[in-house]
Coordinates of C-alpha atoms in Angstrom, one line a residue:
X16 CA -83.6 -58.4 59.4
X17 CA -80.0 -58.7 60.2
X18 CA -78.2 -55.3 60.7
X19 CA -74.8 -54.1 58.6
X20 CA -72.0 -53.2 59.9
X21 CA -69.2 -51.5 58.6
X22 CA -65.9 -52.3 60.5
X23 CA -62.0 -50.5 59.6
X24 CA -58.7 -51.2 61.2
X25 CA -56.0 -48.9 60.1
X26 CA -52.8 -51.1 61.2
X27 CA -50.4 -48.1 59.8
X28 CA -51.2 -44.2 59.8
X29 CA -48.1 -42.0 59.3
X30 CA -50.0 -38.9 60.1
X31 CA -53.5 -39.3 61.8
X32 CA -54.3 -35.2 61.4
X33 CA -54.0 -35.9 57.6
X34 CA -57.2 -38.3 58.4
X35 CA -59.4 -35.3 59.0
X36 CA -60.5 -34.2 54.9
X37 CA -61.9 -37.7 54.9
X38 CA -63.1 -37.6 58.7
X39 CA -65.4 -34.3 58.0
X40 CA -66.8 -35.8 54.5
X41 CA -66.9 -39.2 55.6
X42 CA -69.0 -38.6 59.3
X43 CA -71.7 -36.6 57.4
X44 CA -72.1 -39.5 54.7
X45 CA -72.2 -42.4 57.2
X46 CA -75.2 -40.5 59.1
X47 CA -77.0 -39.2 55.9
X48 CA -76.4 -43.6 55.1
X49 CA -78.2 -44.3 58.5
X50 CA -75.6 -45.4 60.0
X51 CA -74.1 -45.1 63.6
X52 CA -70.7 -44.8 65.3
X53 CA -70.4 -47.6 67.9
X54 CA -66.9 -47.2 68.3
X55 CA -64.2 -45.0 67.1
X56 CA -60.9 -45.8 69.2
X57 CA -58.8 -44.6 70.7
X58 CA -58.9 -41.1 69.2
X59 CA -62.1 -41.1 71.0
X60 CA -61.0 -41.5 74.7
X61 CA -61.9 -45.2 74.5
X62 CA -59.8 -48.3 76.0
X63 CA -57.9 -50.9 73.7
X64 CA -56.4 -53.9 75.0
X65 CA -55.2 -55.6 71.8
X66 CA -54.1 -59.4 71.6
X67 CA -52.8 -61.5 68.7
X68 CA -51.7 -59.2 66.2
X69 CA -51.7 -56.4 69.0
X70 CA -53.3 -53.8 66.8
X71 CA -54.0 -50.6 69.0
X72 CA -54.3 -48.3 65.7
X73 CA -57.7 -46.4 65.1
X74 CA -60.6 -48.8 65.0
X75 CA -64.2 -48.2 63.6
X76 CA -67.4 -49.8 64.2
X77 CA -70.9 -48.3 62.3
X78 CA -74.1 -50.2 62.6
X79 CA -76.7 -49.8 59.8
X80 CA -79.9 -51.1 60.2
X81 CA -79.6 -53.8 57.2
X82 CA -76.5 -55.1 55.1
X83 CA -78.3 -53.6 52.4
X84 CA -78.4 -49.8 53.6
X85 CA -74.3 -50.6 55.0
X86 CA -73.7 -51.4 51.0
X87 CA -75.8 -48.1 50.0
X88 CA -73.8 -46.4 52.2
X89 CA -70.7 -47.4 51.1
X90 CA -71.5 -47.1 47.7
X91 CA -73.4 -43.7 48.2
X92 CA -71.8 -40.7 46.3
X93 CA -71.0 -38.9 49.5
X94 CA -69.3 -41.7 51.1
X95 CA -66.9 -41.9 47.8
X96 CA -66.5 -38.1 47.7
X97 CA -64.7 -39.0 51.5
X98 CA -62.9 -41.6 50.5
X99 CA -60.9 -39.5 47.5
X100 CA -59.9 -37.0 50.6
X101 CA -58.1 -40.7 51.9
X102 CA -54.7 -39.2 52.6
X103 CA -51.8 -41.6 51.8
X104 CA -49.4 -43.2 54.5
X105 CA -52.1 -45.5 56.1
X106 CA -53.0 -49.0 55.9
X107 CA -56.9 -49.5 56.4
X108 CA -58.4 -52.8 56.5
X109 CA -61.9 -52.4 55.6
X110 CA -65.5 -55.0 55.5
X111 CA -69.1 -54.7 55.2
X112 CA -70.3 -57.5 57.3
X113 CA -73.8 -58.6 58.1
X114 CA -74.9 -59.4 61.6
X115 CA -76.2 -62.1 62.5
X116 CA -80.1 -62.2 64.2

């Protein structure tokens, strides 16, 4: 079975300590979901070197086990409770994607 992932670029934040409401709901949903950080940069200490669009805003990657459980996840009433504490004055590009074998 193909795993989920959920992946989230936030091109704009005005005020990234505004993102920790929905940082201390939102973790605790994600793991009660099953899912796993793989990467949260930089805030984490991690390296960006962005190309293209040259995007070096906060980037997430969670891995589920399925597509399913990254749906039920999303969709789970904890994971919406977080995403009301969503401050405004960012941009977040957000998608549920399914890997691939």
């Amino acid at each position: 079975m193909a795993k989920g992932y959920w992946v989230s670029v936030y091109p704009a934040i005005s005020d990234p300590e505004r993102l920790t409401a929905y940082d201390k709901l939102a973790g605790p949903a994600v793991q009660a979901g099953g899912g796993r950080n793989l990467a949260l940069l930089p805030s984490r200490g991690g390296r960006v070197v962005a190309h293209e669009a040259g995007i070096t805003q906060r980037v997430v990657l969670i891995e589920f086990d399925s597509f399913e459980q990254a749906v039920a996840a999303y969709e789970s009433e904890a994971y919406q409770k977080a995403l009301v504490a969503l401050p405004d004055g960012f941009e977040r590009d957000f998608r549920i994607i399914e890997g691939i074998d």
